[in-house]
Structure formats: structure tokens, C-alpha cells
Coordinates of N, CA and C in Angstrom, one line a residue:
T143 N 0.7 -1.1 -0.3 CA 0.6 -0.1 0.1 C 1.0 1.5 -0.1
K144 N 0.2 2.2 -0.3 CA 1.2 3.8 -0.4 C 1.5 4.2 1.0
Y145 N 0.9 3.7 2.0 CA 1.6 4.3 3.7 C 1.8 2.9 4.6
S146 N 2.8 2.1 3.2 CA 3.6 0.9 4.0 C 5.1 1.2 4.6
N147 N 5.3 2.6 4.2 CA 6.6 2.5 5.2 C 6.3 3.2 6.2
F148 N 5.0 3.9 6.6 CA 5.3 5.1 7.6 C 4.9 3.7 9.1
N149 N 4.4 2.4 8.8 CA 4.6 1.6 9.9 C 5.9 0.5 9.6
M150 N 7.0 1.4 10.0 CA 7.9 0.7 9.9 C 8.5 -0.5 10.8
P151 N 9.4 -1.4 10.7 CA 9.5 -2.2 11.5 C 10.5 -1.1 12.8
T152 N 10.4 -1.5 13.5 CA 11.3 -0.4 15.3 C 11.4 -1.3 15.6
F153 N 12.5 -0.9 17.1 CA 12.8 -0.9 18.2 C 13.7 0.0 19.2
D154 N 13.8 -0.1 20.3 CA 14.3 0.8 21.3 C 15.5 0.0 21.9
I155 N 16.7 1.1 21.8 CA 18.1 0.5 22.7 C 17.8 1.5 23.4
V156 N 17.4 0.7 25.1 CA 17.8 1.4 26.3 C 19.2 0.5 27.7
S157 N 18.8 1.3 28.6 CA 19.9 0.8 29.4 C 18.8 1.3 30.6
K158 N 18.6 0.0 31.2 CA 17.6 -0.1 32.7 C 17.6 -0.4 33.5
T159 N 18.3 -0.5 34.8 CA 18.4 -1.5 35.9 C 17.3 -1.3 36.7
D160 N 16.4 -2.7 37.1 CA 16.0 -3.2 38.2 C 15.8 -3.0 39.5
F161 N 15.8 -1.7 40.0 CA 16.1 -1.3 41.7 C 15.5 -2.5 42.2
A162 N 14.6 -3.3 41.6 CA 14.0 -4.4 43.0 C 15.1 -5.7 42.9
E163 N 15.4 -6.0 42.0 CA 16.5 -6.8 41.7 C 17.7 -6.6 42.2
V164 N 18.4 -5.2 42.3 CA 19.7 -4.8 43.0 C 19.3 -4.7 44.8
D165 N 17.8 -3.9 44.4 CA 17.6 -4.5 46.8 C 17.6 -5.9 47.0
N166 N 17.2 -6.7 46.0 CA 17.4 -8.4 46.6 C 18.8 -8.8 46.0
A167 N 19.7 -8.2 45.7 CA 20.6 -8.9 46.0 C 21.6 -8.4 46.9
I168 N 20.9 -6.6 47.3 CA 22.0 -6.5 49.1 C 21.4 -7.1 49.3
N169 N 19.9 -7.4 50.0 CA 19.5 -8.5 50.8 C 20.5 -9.9 50.9
G170 N 20.5 -10.3 49.6 CA 21.2 -11.7 49.9 C 22.5 -11.7 50.2
A171 N 23.2 -10.4 49.6 CA 24.3 -10.3 50.3 C 24.5 -10.0 51.7
M172 N 23.7 -9.3 52.5 CA 23.8 -8.9 53.5 C 23.8 -10.1 54.9
R173 N 22.7 -11.3 54.0 CA 22.2 -12.3 54.5 C 24.0 -13.1 54.9
E174 N 24.3 -13.0 53.7 CA 25.8 -14.0 53.5 C 26.5 -13.2 54.6
I175 N 26.5 -11.7 54.6 CA 28.2 -11.4 55.3 C 27.5 -11.7 56.7
A176 N 26.4 -11.3 57.0 CA 26.1 -12.3 58.6 C 26.4 -13.7 58.6
N177 N 26.7 -14.7 58.3 CA 26.7 -15.5 58.3 C 28.0 -16.3 58.2
R178 N 28.6 -14.9 57.8 CA 30.1 -15.7 57.3 C 30.7 -15.3 58.5
Y179 N 31.8 -16.3 58.9 CA 32.9 -16.3 60.1 C 33.9 -15.3 59.9
D180 N 34.5 -14.8 58.8 CA 35.5 -14.4 58.7 C 35.0 -12.7 58.4
F181 N 33.2 -12.6 58.9 CA 33.4 -11.5 58.9 C 32.2 -11.1 60.6
K182 N 32.5 -12.4 61.5 CA 31.6 -12.0 62.4 C 32.0 -11.0 63.1
N183 N 31.3 -10.0 64.1 CA 31.6 -8.7 64.8 C 32.0 -7.9 63.4
S184 N 31.6 -7.7 62.5 CA 31.9 -6.6 61.5 C 31.0 -6.1 61.6
Q185 N 31.5 -4.2 61.2 CA 30.7 -3.5 60.7 C 30.1 -4.0 59.0
S186 N 30.8 -4.7 58.4 CA 30.7 -4.3 57.0 C 29.1 -4.3 56.6
K187 N 28.6 -4.1 55.8 CA 27.6 -3.8 55.3 C 27.3 -3.0 53.7
I188 N 26.3 -3.3 53.0 CA 25.9 -2.6 51.5 C 24.2 -1.7 51.8
E189 N 24.3 -0.4 51.3 CA 23.2 0.2 51.5 C 23.3 0.9 50.0
R190 N 21.2 1.1 50.0 CA 21.5 1.7 48.6 C 20.5 3.1 48.8
N191 N 21.3 4.0 48.1 CA 20.7 5.7 47.9 C 20.2 5.7 46.9
D192 N 18.6 5.8 46.9 CA 18.3 6.2 45.5 C 19.4 5.4 44.1
E193 N 20.0 5.7 43.1 CA 20.8 5.4 42.2 C 22.4 5.1 42.6
E194 N 22.7 5.3 44.2 CA 23.9 5.2 44.9 C 23.9 3.7 45.5
I195 N 24.9 2.8 45.4 CA 25.2 2.0 46.3 C 26.8 2.1 47.0
E196 N 26.5 1.4 48.3 CA 27.8 2.2 49.5 C 28.3 0.8 50.1
L197 N 29.4 0.7 49.7 CA 30.1 -0.8 50.3 C 30.9 -0.1 51.0
I198 N 30.4 -0.9 52.7 CA 31.6 -0.4 53.9 C 31.7 -1.5 54.4
G199 N 32.9 -1.3 54.7 CA 33.6 -2.6 55.6 C 35.4 -2.0 57.0
E200 N 35.5 -2.7 57.1 CA 36.8 -2.2 57.9 C 37.8 -1.9 57.6
D201 N 38.4 -2.5 56.3 CA 40.0 -2.3 55.9 C 39.4 -3.1 54.0
Q202 N 40.4 -2.8 53.8 CA 40.7 -2.9 52.4 C 40.3 -4.3 51.8
Y203 N 40.4 -5.3 52.9 CA 39.7 -6.8 52.2 C 39.1 -6.9 52.4
K204 N 37.8 -6.3 53.3 CA 36.8 -6.6 53.9 C 35.7 -6.1 52.4
V205 N 35.8 -4.7 52.2 CA 35.6 -3.6 51.2 C 35.8 -4.9 50.2
D206 N 37.2 -5.0 49.1 CA 36.8 -6.4 48.3 C 35.9 -7.2 48.4
Q207 N 35.9 -7.8 49.8 CA 35.1 -9.2 50.1 C 33.3 -9.3 49.6
V208 N 33.3 -7.6 50.4 CA 31.7 -7.1 50.0 C 31.1 -7.2 49.0
Q209 N 32.3 -6.4 47.8 CA 31.9 -5.8 46.7 C 31.9 -7.3 46.1
Q210 N 32.6 -8.4 46.0 CA 32.6 -9.7 45.9 C 31.1 -10.3 45.7
I211 N 30.9 -10.3 47.2 CA 29.7 -10.9 47.8 C 28.5 -10.0 46.6
F212 N 28.4 -9.0 47.2 CA 27.2 -8.5 46.2 C 27.7 -8.4 44.6
R213 N 28.1 -8.5 43.7 CA 28.7 -8.9 42.5 C 27.9 -10.4 42.2
T214 N 28.2 -11.2 42.8 CA 27.7 -12.8 42.9 C 26.4 -13.0 43.2
H215 N 25.7 -12.0 44.1 CA 24.4 -12.1 44.7 C 23.4 -11.1 42.9
L216 N 24.2 -10.5 42.5 CA 23.5 -9.4 41.3 C 23.6 -10.3 40.3
V217 N 25.0 -11.3 39.8 CA 24.8 -12.3 39.0 C 23.6 -13.3 39.2
K218 N 23.5 -13.7 40.3 CA 21.5 -14.6 41.0 C 20.9 -14.3 40.4
R219 N 20.6 -13.0 40.4 CA 19.7 -11.8 40.2 C 19.6 -11.5 38.9
N220 N 20.5 -12.1 37.8 CA 20.2 -11.3 36.3 C 20.6 -10.2 36.3
V221 N 21.2 -9.2 37.1 CA 21.7 -7.3 37.1 C 22.8 -7.9 36.7
S222 N 23.2 -7.3 36.0 CA 24.6 -7.1 35.0 C 25.7 -6.4 36.2
S223 N 26.6 -6.5 36.5 CA 27.9 -5.8 37.4 C 28.1 -4.5 36.5
G224 N 28.0 -5.0 34.8 CA 28.6 -3.5 34.1 C 27.5 -2.5 34.7
A225 N 26.2 -2.4 35.2 CA 24.9 -1.3 35.6 C 25.8 -0.8 36.7
F226 N 27.3 -1.0 37.2 CA 27.7 -0.4 38.1 C 29.1 0.3 38.0
D227 N 29.1 1.4 38.2 CA 30.7 2.6 38.3 C 31.1 2.4 39.6
F228 N 32.3 1.5 39.8 CA 32.4 1.4 41.3 C 33.4 3.0 41.5
S229 N 33.4 3.6 42.5 CA 34.8 4.5 42.8 C 35.8 3.6 43.3
K230 N 36.8 4.6 43.4 CA 38.2 4.0 44.4 C 37.4 3.8 45.9
I231 N 37.9 3.1 46.6 CA 37.7 3.2 48.3 C 38.1 4.2 48.5
E232 N 37.6 4.4 49.8 CA 38.4 6.3 50.5 C 37.6 5.6 51.8
D233 N 38.3 6.9 53.1 CA 38.0 6.8 54.0 C 36.3 6.9 54.5
S234 N 35.8 6.4 55.8 CA 34.3 6.7 55.7 C 34.4 7.0 57.7
R235 N 33.2 7.2 58.1 CA 33.2 7.6 59.5 C 33.4 6.4 60.5
G236 N 34.1 6.8 61.6 CA 34.4 5.5 62.1 C 35.9 4.6 62.4
G237 N 36.8 5.0 61.0 CA 37.7 4.7 60.9 C 37.3 3.6 59.5
L238 N 36.3 3.2 59.1 CA 35.9 2.4 58.6 C 36.2 3.1 57.0
L239 N 36.3 1.8 55.9 CA 36.5 2.3 54.5 C 35.0 2.3 53.8
K240 N 34.6 3.2 53.0 CA 33.8 2.6 51.6 C 33.8 3.1 50.1
Q241 N 33.5 2.0 49.4 CA 33.1 2.1 48.3 C 31.8 2.7 48.2
T242 N 31.9 3.6 46.7 CA 30.1 3.6 46.6 C 30.2 3.7 44.9
A243 N 29.0 2.8 44.4 CA 28.6 2.6 43.1 C 27.6 3.2 42.4
K244 N 28.1 3.7 41.4 CA 26.7 4.3 40.7 C 26.3 3.7 39.6
I245 N 24.7 3.5 40.1 CA 23.7 2.8 39.0 C 23.9 3.7 37.7
I246 N 24.3 2.8 36.8 CA 24.0 3.3 35.6 C 22.8 3.4 34.7
Q247 N 22.1 4.8 34.8 CA 20.8 4.1 34.2 C 20.5 5.1 32.7
G248 N 20.4 4.4 31.7 CA 20.1 5.4 30.1 C 21.7 5.4 29.4
I249 N 21.6 5.8 28.4 CA 22.7 5.3 27.3 C 23.1 6.9 27.3
D250 N 24.6 6.9 27.8 CA 24.9 8.9 27.7 C 24.7 9.3 26.1
K251 N 25.6 10.1 25.9 CA 25.9 10.6 24.5 C 26.7 9.8 24.0
E252 N 28.2 9.7 24.2 CA 28.9 9.4 24.0 C 28.5 7.6 23.8
T253 N 28.3 7.0 24.6 CA 27.3 5.5 24.4 C 26.6 5.7 22.8
S254 N 25.5 6.5 22.7 CA 24.8 6.9 22.2 C 25.3 7.0 20.3
Q255 N 26.7 8.1 20.7 CA 27.2 8.5 19.6 C 28.2 6.7 18.5
K256 N 28.8 6.0 19.8 CA 29.7 5.2 19.6 C 28.7 4.0 19.0
I257 N 27.7 3.9 19.2 CA 26.2 2.6 18.8 C 26.4 3.4 17.3
N258 N 25.6 4.3 17.5 CA 25.7 5.0 15.9 C 26.4 4.9 15.1
K259 N 27.6 5.5 14.8 CA 28.7 5.0 14.3 C 28.8 4.1 13.6
V260 N 28.7 2.5 14.8 CA 29.1 1.4 14.3 C 27.6 0.9 13.2
V261 N 26.7 1.2 13.8 CA 25.0 0.4 13.0 C 25.7 1.6 11.2
K262 N 26.3 3.1 11.3 CA 26.1 3.7 10.1 C 27.1 2.5 9.8
N263 N 28.7 2.6 10.3 CA 29.5 2.0 9.1 C 29.7 0.6 9.0
S264 N 28.4 -0.1 9.1 CA 27.7 -2.0 9.4 C 26.9 -1.9 7.8
K265 N 26.8 -0.1 7.2 CA 25.5 -0.2 6.1 C 24.2 -1.3 6.2
I266 N 23.7 -1.3 7.3 CA 22.5 -1.7 6.4 C 21.7 -0.7 6.3
K267 N 20.2 -0.8 5.9 CA 19.5 0.0 5.5 C 18.4 0.1 6.7
V268 N 19.2 1.1 7.9 CA 18.0 1.5 8.8 C 18.5 2.7 9.3
Q269 N 17.5 3.2 9.9 CA 17.7 4.7 10.8 C 17.8 5.0 12.2
V270 N 18.8 5.7 12.9 CA 18.7 5.4 14.5 C 18.5 6.9 14.7
S271 N 17.6 6.8 15.3 CA 17.8 8.5 16.2 C 17.9 8.3 18.1
I272 N 18.6 9.5 18.0 CA 18.7 9.2 19.2 C 18.1 10.1 20.2
R273 N 16.7 9.7 21.1 CA 16.1 10.4 22.0 C 16.3 10.6 23.8
G274 N 17.1 11.3 23.5 CA 17.4 11.5 25.1 C 18.8 10.7 25.5
D275 N 18.1 9.3 26.5 CA 19.2 8.5 26.6 C 18.5 7.3 26.3
E276 N 17.8 7.2 25.1 CA 17.5 6.0 24.7 C 17.8 6.0 22.9
M277 N 17.3 5.1 22.2 CA 18.1 4.9 20.4 C 16.5 4.6 20.0
R278 N 16.0 4.7 18.9 CA 15.4 4.0 18.4 C 15.8 3.6 17.0
V279 N 15.8 2.6 16.6 CA 16.1 2.1 15.5 C 15.0 1.4 14.3
S280 N 14.8 2.0 13.1 CA 13.8 1.9 12.3 C 14.3 1.8 10.8
G281 N 13.7 0.6 10.0 CA 14.2 0.0 9.3 C 13.0 -0.5 8.4
N282 N 12.9 -1.1 6.7 CA 12.5 -1.4 6.1 C 11.7 -3.3 6.4
K283 N 12.9 -3.8 6.9 CA 12.9 -5.1 7.0 C 13.2 -5.3 8.4
R284 N 12.7 -6.2 8.9 CA 12.9 -7.2 10.4 C 14.0 -7.6 10.3
D285 N 14.5 -8.0 9.2 CA 16.0 -9.0 9.3 C 17.3 -7.9 9.4
A286 N 17.1 -6.7 9.2 CA 18.2 -5.4 8.9 C 18.3 -5.5 10.4
L287 N 16.9 -5.4 11.1 CA 16.5 -5.2 12.9 C 17.4 -5.9 13.2
Q288 N 17.4 -7.5 13.2 CA 17.6 -8.3 14.3 C 19.4 -8.1 13.8
E289 N 19.5 -7.7 12.6 CA 21.3 -8.0 12.1 C 21.8 -6.3 13.7
V290 N 21.1 -5.4 13.4 CA 21.9 -4.1 14.2 C 21.8 -4.5 15.5
I291 N 20.5 -5.6 16.2 CA 20.4 -5.9 17.6 C 22.5 -6.5 17.4
K292 N 22.2 -7.8 16.7 CA 23.6 -8.6 16.7 C 24.9 -7.9 16.7
I293 N 24.9 -6.4 16.2 CA 26.1 -6.1 16.0 C 26.2 -5.2 17.2
V294 N 25.0 -4.2 17.6 CA 24.9 -3.8 19.0 C 25.7 -4.4 20.1
K295 N 25.3 -5.9 20.2 CA 25.6 -7.0 21.5 C 27.0 -7.2 21.0
D296 N 27.7 -6.8 19.8 CA 29.2 -7.2 19.6 C 30.0 -6.1 19.9
I297 N 29.0 -5.2 20.2 CA 30.5 -3.5 20.4 C 30.7 -4.1 21.9
N298 N 32.1 -3.6 21.9 CA 32.3 -3.9 23.9 C 31.3 -2.8 24.3
I299 N 30.7 -2.8 24.9 CA 29.9 -1.6 25.8 C 29.6 -2.4 27.2
K300 N 30.6 -1.6 28.3 CA 30.5 -2.1 29.9 C 28.8 -1.8 30.1
Q301 N 28.1 -1.4 30.0 CA 26.9 -1.4 30.8 C 25.9 -2.1 30.1
P302 N 24.6 -2.8 30.3 CA 23.9 -4.0 30.1 C 22.7 -3.0 28.6
L303 N 22.7 -3.3 28.3 CA 21.5 -2.7 27.1 C 20.4 -3.3 27.0
Q304 N 19.2 -3.2 27.1 CA 18.2 -3.8 26.5 C 17.8 -3.5 24.6
F305 N 17.0 -4.1 24.4 CA 16.4 -4.5 22.8 C 15.2 -4.3 23.4
I306 N 14.4 -3.3 23.3 CA 13.1 -3.4 23.4 C 11.8 -2.5 22.6
N307 N 10.5 -3.0 22.7 CA 9.5 -2.1 22.3 C 9.4 -2.6 20.3
F308 N 10.3 -4.2 20.1 CA 10.0 -4.4 18.9 C 8.6 -4.5 18.1
R309 N 8.3 -3.8 17.1 CA 7.1 -4.0 16.2 C 7.8 -3.8 15.1
D310 N 6.8 -4.8 14.5 CA 6.3 -5.0 12.9 C 6.1 -3.7 12.0

């Protein structure tokens, strides 16, 4: 029909982290820390304040262990540790050490430009539009869109990406 390209197949590339699953991972990690002999009488803990996680421990070893335990529980909850930007370990109150981790939400400008460039260079016939911290890919053929998803998955991007709203 005359209007067939009006409803082109499209999908969105987003980066969203499920806070409920992050909280479940924190709770699981805290249970493990409470039950571990090497953490007996330890003040080590993990807390989330909005989009930031705080790991607390008495020394470098404890903070590293807390991070390891947290990462293990993230994997169990299917949350990519690539969604977290861990800072350096620093001094905290009461002689403790802390490490913060920002939870990455959305695709920043640099990452979306990198994705856009790779897709353009692939010569696949699609259009990519950047919409704030999300991207929309549209094309005439569903196969082309699936090719784009494969290419984008192969780019080495640390943060997790989701491919959603696939419409034919």
C-alpha cells in the first residue's frame, strides 16, 4: 500500500536497571555477610540510596570481599555488574572504609554516538535516532533490525543494554 513505510519495523535500545532486583541482591549479600565466619563482629554492609550503592568495611580486604559477595548476588538476580560504576575505596566515618557505586541508568551521549557510528559503518539500511538517553532504530526489514541487534551486542559496551518495543 501507499503508506506501508509509515509503519516501519522499529525497536528501542535502552539501559535500565531493575532497582527491586538490586535490592534483592543487596539483601542476599547482607544475609551472606551476616553468616560468614570471617565477618563475625564486622560492621561491613551494603546500602542503596536512590541510584547509588555504598559498600562499607573495616579494611581494604573486607570492602573487596563485600564487593565480591555483592557481585555474586547480582549475577544470581540477572543484574549485570556493568550497570555499576564503582569508585575508589575511601575513608568513611568511624575508621571504616567505603566504596560507592553509581547505578548507570540510560545511555549517555558518548555511548549512543559510538553505537550510531558502528551501525552506520555496517551499511545496514536502518535509521538510528537518539532520543535523550534512549535510541530508536527503524528500517524496512525485520531482518535488518535483527542484524543491528547482533552488531550492537558485539560492541564492547560495559553497561547492559536492552532491546525493547520490537514492532513489525
